[in-house]
CSV table of C-alpha atoms in Angstrom, one decimal:
chain,number,residue,atom,x,y,z
A,1421,MET,CA,0.0,0.0,0.0
A,1422,SER,CA,1.4,3.4,-1.0
A,1423,SER,CA,1.5,6.5,1.2
A,1424,LEU,CA,-1.6,8.6,1.7
A,1425,ARG,CA,-2.0,11.6,-0.7
A,1426,LEU,CA,-2.1,14.9,1.2
A,1427,THR,CA,-2.1,18.4,-0.2
A,1428,GLN,CA,0.9,20.6,0.6
A,1429,GLN,CA,-1.3,22.8,2.8
A,1430,GLN,CA,-2.4,19.8,4.8
A,1431,ARG,CA,1.3,18.8,5.2
A,1432,ASN,CA,2.2,22.2,6.4
A,1433,HIS,CA,-0.6,22.1,8.9
A,1434,LEU,CA,0.5,18.7,10.1
A,1435,SER,CA,4.0,20.0,10.8
A,1436,LEU,CA,2.9,20.1,14.5
A,1437,LEU,CA,3.1,16.3,14.4
A,1438,GLN,CA,6.9,16.7,14.7
A,1439,LYS,CA,6.4,17.9,18.3
A,1440,PRO,CA,6.6,15.5,21.3
A,1441,ALA,CA,4.2,12.6,21.3
A,1442,SER,CA,2.3,14.0,24.4
A,1443,ALA,CA,1.4,17.1,22.3
A,1444,VAL,CA,0.3,14.9,19.4
A,1445,VAL,CA,-2.0,13.0,21.8
A,1446,GLU,CA,-3.7,16.3,22.7
A,1447,LEU,CA,-4.2,17.1,19.0
A,1448,CYS,CA,-5.7,13.7,18.3
A,1449,LYS,CA,-8.1,14.2,21.3
A,1450,SER,CA,-9.0,17.7,20.0
A,1451,ALA,CA,-9.7,16.2,16.5
A,1452,PHE,CA,-12.1,13.6,17.8
A,1453,ASP,CA,-13.8,16.3,19.9
A,1454,TYR,CA,-14.1,18.4,16.7
A,1455,LEU,CA,-15.9,15.5,15.0
A,1456,ILE,CA,-18.5,15.2,17.8
A,1457,ASN,CA,-19.0,18.8,18.9
A,1458,GLY,CA,-17.5,20.9,16.2
A,1459,PRO,CA,-14.7,23.4,16.5
A,1460,ASN,CA,-13.7,24.6,20.0
A,1461,PRO,CA,-11.5,27.8,19.8
A,1462,SER,CA,-11.3,28.0,23.6
A,1463,ARG,CA,-9.8,24.5,23.7
A,1464,TYR,CA,-7.2,25.4,21.0
A,1465,GLU,CA,-6.3,28.5,22.9
A,1466,MET,CA,-5.8,26.5,26.1
A,1467,LEU,CA,-3.6,24.0,24.3
A,1468,ALA,CA,-1.5,26.7,22.8
A,1469,LYS,CA,-0.9,28.3,26.2
A,1470,LYS,CA,-0.4,24.9,27.9
A,1471,SER,CA,2.3,23.8,25.4
A,1472,SER,CA,4.6,26.3,23.7
A,1473,ASP,CA,5.5,23.6,21.2
A,1474,LEU,CA,2.1,23.9,19.5
A,1475,GLY,CA,2.3,27.6,18.6
A,1476,SER,CA,-0.8,29.8,18.1
A,1477,PRO,CA,-4.4,28.7,18.6
A,1478,GLU,CA,-4.9,29.1,14.8
A,1479,ALA,CA,-2.1,26.7,14.2
A,1480,VAL,CA,-3.6,24.2,16.6
A,1481,GLN,CA,-7.0,24.4,14.9
A,1482,GLN,CA,-5.4,24.0,11.5
A,1483,ALA,CA,-3.5,20.9,12.7
A,1484,VAL,CA,-6.8,19.5,14.2
A,1485,GLU,CA,-8.6,20.0,10.9
A,1486,ALA,CA,-5.7,18.4,8.9
A,1487,LEU,CA,-5.8,15.4,11.3
A,1488,ILE,CA,-9.5,15.0,10.5
A,1489,SER,CA,-8.7,15.1,6.8
A,1490,LEU,CA,-6.1,12.4,7.4
A,1491,LEU,CA,-8.6,10.2,9.2
A,1492,ILE,CA,-11.2,10.6,6.4
A,1493,SER,CA,-8.6,9.8,3.9
A,1494,VAL,CA,-7.6,6.6,5.7
A,1495,THR,CA,-11.3,5.7,6.2
A,1496,THR,CA,-12.1,6.1,2.5
A,1497,ARG,CA,-9.0,4.9,0.9
A,1498,VAL,CA,-7.8,2.0,3.0
A,1499,GLY,CA,-10.6,-0.5,2.7
A,1500,SER,CA,-9.4,-3.4,4.8
A,1501,SER,CA,-8.7,-3.2,8.5
A,1502,SER,CA,-6.0,-5.8,8.1
A,1503,VAL,CA,-3.8,-3.4,6.2
A,1504,ASP,CA,-0.5,-2.5,7.9
A,1505,MET,CA,-1.5,1.0,9.1
A,1506,GLU,CA,1.9,1.6,10.6
A,1507,ALA,CA,3.6,1.0,7.3
A,1508,ILE,CA,1.3,3.4,5.5
A,1509,LEU,CA,1.8,6.1,8.1
A,1510,ARG,CA,5.6,5.7,7.9
A,1511,GLN,CA,5.6,6.1,4.1
A,1512,THR,CA,3.3,9.2,4.5
A,1513,PHE,CA,5.4,10.8,7.3
A,1514,PRO,CA,8.9,9.5,7.1
A,1515,GLU,CA,10.1,12.4,9.2
A,1516,LEU,CA,8.1,11.4,12.3
A,1517,GLY,CA,9.5,9.3,15.2
A,1518,ASP,CA,8.3,5.9,16.3
A,1519,ASP,CA,6.4,7.3,19.3
A,1520,VAL,CA,4.4,9.8,17.2
A,1521,ILE,CA,3.7,7.1,14.5
A,1522,GLU,CA,2.3,4.8,17.3
A,1523,VAL,CA,0.0,7.6,18.5
A,1524,LEU,CA,-1.3,8.3,14.9
A,1525,GLU,CA,-1.8,4.5,14.3
A,1526,GLN,CA,-3.9,4.2,17.5
A,1527,PHE,CA,-5.9,7.3,16.5
A,1528,VAL,CA,-6.8,6.3,13.0
A,1529,THR,CA,-7.4,2.7,13.9
A,1530,SER,CA,-9.7,3.4,16.8
A,1531,LYS,CA,-11.7,6.2,15.1
A,1532,ARG,CA,-12.1,5.0,11.5
A,1533,ASN,CA,-15.2,3.0,12.4
A,1534,PHE,CA,-16.8,6.1,13.9
A,1535,VAL,CA,-16.1,8.1,10.8
A,1536,GLU,CA,-17.2,5.4,8.4
A,1537,GLY,CA,-20.5,5.1,10.3
A,1538,SER,CA,-21.0,8.8,10.4
A,1539,ILE,CA,-20.4,9.2,6.6
A,1540,LYS,CA,-22.9,6.5,5.9
A,1541,SER,CA,-25.6,7.7,8.3
A,1542,ALA,CA,-25.2,11.3,7.1
A,1543,ASN,CA,-25.6,10.0,3.5
A,1544,ILE,CA,-28.9,8.3,4.4
A,1545,ARG,CA,-30.5,11.6,5.4
A,1546,ALA,CA,-28.8,13.9,3.0
A,1547,TYR,CA,-31.2,16.2,1.1
A,1548,ARG,CA,-31.0,16.4,-2.7
A,1549,LEU,CA,-32.2,19.3,-4.7
A,1550,VAL,CA,-35.0,18.0,-6.9
A,1551,ASN,CA,-36.7,21.2,-8.1
A,1552,LEU,CA,-36.2,25.0,-8.1
A,1553,ASP,CA,-38.4,28.0,-8.5
A,1554,TRP,CA,-37.0,31.5,-8.7
A,1555,ARG,CA,-37.9,35.1,-9.6
A,1556,LEU,CA,-36.1,38.4,-9.7
A,1557,GLU,CA,-37.4,41.2,-7.4
A,1558,VAL,CA,-36.6,44.9,-7.7
A,1559,ARG,CA,-37.2,47.2,-4.8
A,1560,THR,CA,-37.5,50.8,-5.9
A,1561,ALA,CA,-36.2,53.7,-3.9
A,1562,SER,CA,-37.8,54.5,-0.5
A,1563,ARG,CA,-37.0,56.2,2.7
A,1564,SER,CA,-35.4,53.1,4.1
A,1565,LEU,CA,-33.2,52.5,1.1
A,1566,LEU,CA,-30.0,54.5,0.3
A,1567,ASP,CA,-29.7,53.2,-3.2
A,1568,GLN,CA,-32.0,54.0,-6.1
A,1569,CYS,CA,-33.0,50.4,-6.4
A,1570,GLN,CA,-32.1,47.0,-5.1
A,1571,VAL,CA,-32.2,43.8,-7.1
A,1572,VAL,CA,-32.6,40.5,-5.3
A,1573,VAL,CA,-33.2,36.9,-6.3
A,1574,THR,CA,-35.9,34.8,-4.5
A,1575,MET,CA,-35.6,31.0,-4.7
A,1576,LYS,CA,-37.7,28.2,-3.5
A,1577,LEU,CA,-35.7,25.0,-3.1
A,1578,TYR,CA,-37.5,21.6,-3.1
A,1579,LEU,CA,-35.3,19.1,-1.3
A,1580,HIS,CA,-35.9,15.4,-0.8
A,1581,THR,CA,-33.9,12.6,0.9
A,1582,GLU,CA,-34.7,10.1,-1.8
A,1583,PRO,CA,-33.5,10.3,-5.5
A,1584,LYS,CA,-36.3,11.6,-7.6
A,1585,ASN,CA,-36.8,12.0,-11.4
A,1586,GLU,CA,-35.8,15.5,-12.3
A,1587,ASN,CA,-38.9,15.8,-14.5
A,1588,ARG,CA,-41.3,15.0,-11.7
A,1589,GLU,CA,-43.3,18.0,-10.6
A,1590,LEU,CA,-43.6,17.7,-6.9
A,1591,LEU,CA,-46.3,20.3,-6.6
A,1592,ALA,CA,-48.6,18.8,-9.1
A,1593,VAL,CA,-48.8,15.1,-8.2
A,1594,ASP,CA,-51.8,13.4,-9.8
A,1595,ILE,CA,-54.1,12.2,-7.0
A,1596,SER,CA,-57.1,11.2,-9.1
A,1597,GLY,CA,-58.0,7.6,-8.8
A,1598,ARG,CA,-56.1,7.0,-5.6
A,1599,SER,CA,-57.5,5.6,-2.5
A,1600,GLU,CA,-57.6,7.4,0.8
A,1601,GLN,CA,-54.9,5.0,2.2
A,1602,GLU,CA,-52.6,5.7,-0.7
A,1603,LEU,CA,-53.0,9.4,-0.2
A,1604,LYS,CA,-52.2,9.2,3.4
A,1605,ALA,CA,-49.1,7.1,2.6
A,1606,MET,CA,-48.0,9.7,0.1
A,1607,GLN,CA,-48.5,12.5,2.5
A,1608,GLU,CA,-46.5,10.7,5.2
A,1609,ASP,CA,-43.7,10.0,2.7
A,1610,GLU,CA,-43.5,13.7,1.8
A,1611,ARG,CA,-43.6,14.7,5.5
A,1612,LEU,CA,-40.7,12.4,6.4
A,1613,HIS,CA,-38.5,13.0,3.3
A,1614,ARG,CA,-39.2,16.4,1.9
A,1615,LYS,CA,-38.2,19.9,2.9
A,1616,ASP,CA,-38.9,23.2,1.1
A,1617,LEU,CA,-36.7,26.2,1.7
A,1618,LEU,CA,-37.3,29.8,0.7
A,1619,VAL,CA,-34.1,31.8,0.3
A,1620,GLN,CA,-33.4,35.3,-0.9
A,1621,THR,CA,-30.1,36.8,-1.9
A,1622,ASP,CA,-28.5,39.7,-3.9
A,1623,VAL,CA,-26.9,39.2,-7.2
A,1624,CYS,CA,-23.3,39.4,-6.0
A,1625,SER,CA,-23.9,36.7,-3.4
A,1626,LEU,CA,-25.6,34.5,-6.0
A,1627,VAL,CA,-22.6,34.8,-8.3
A,1628,HIS,CA,-20.3,33.8,-5.4
A,1629,MET,CA,-22.5,30.8,-4.6
A,1630,ILE,CA,-22.5,29.7,-8.2
A,1631,LYS,CA,-18.7,30.0,-8.3
A,1632,THR,CA,-18.4,27.9,-5.1
A,1633,LEU,CA,-20.7,25.2,-6.5
A,1634,GLU,CA,-18.8,25.1,-9.7
A,1635,ASP,CA,-15.5,24.6,-7.7
A,1636,ALA,CA,-17.2,21.9,-5.7
A,1637,LEU,CA,-18.4,20.2,-8.9
A,1638,ALA,CA,-14.8,20.2,-10.3
A,1639,GLU,CA,-13.5,18.8,-7.0
A,1640,SER,CA,-16.0,16.1,-7.0
A,1641,LYS,CA,-14.3,14.6,-10.1
A,1642,THR,CA,-11.0,14.2,-8.3
A,1643,ARG,CA,-9.7,10.9,-7.1
A,1644,ARG,CA,-9.9,11.9,-3.5
A,1645,ILE,CA,-13.7,12.5,-3.7
A,1646,ARG,CA,-14.3,9.4,-5.7
A,1647,ASN,CA,-12.5,7.5,-2.9
A,1648,ILE,CA,-14.8,9.1,-0.3
A,1649,VAL,CA,-17.9,8.2,-2.4
A,1650,ASP,CA,-16.6,4.6,-2.8
A,1651,GLY,CA,-16.2,4.5,1.0
A,1652,ILE,CA,-19.8,5.6,1.5
A,1653,HIS,CA,-21.3,2.9,-0.8
């Protein structure tokens, strides 16, 4: 098994792994806490003050997030638990000492099942966009507006947890000829799996969102994302 592929930025953030093993243990604990409770800036500040080896709170948080990326990479790329994890980590981080490699091996081995289960359970309830309504709205000048006019885009997003035919019109389901029991079942299905969101944004923000989505689409075609998708399914 070859070494894990990490970006140069991730490697820079993981430079803190070259610190003493006791400091790396604290980073691994913080990474797992991040997975459960989200980022905790006060904890990173405390770690930075407690150990001068770790640098600034920002450096600690970046190292924690890079450790999570490493854990996800291991979970999605290394399919079998019988793989020699120590050998993979040594190839990935040849500059690290034996004690730090041992800490990392325990971290990724003990937490990979948690990450794998979280990814699969999140995928079960993931909402998918199945339809979209939108309109342009122009607000003319008034006493509350400093500008002459303001253009906004209002969108209604139809989300569903189950794959749907893109041509299906969710708002115009043919209910003729259906029994009362079938109608109740359909309503219950929609209640459990469907969500409608009404959002409004300005044109500049919409352009930014489109650019972000296009970047995400391009990244979805990379080998790293394909490995994650394979790990989910």
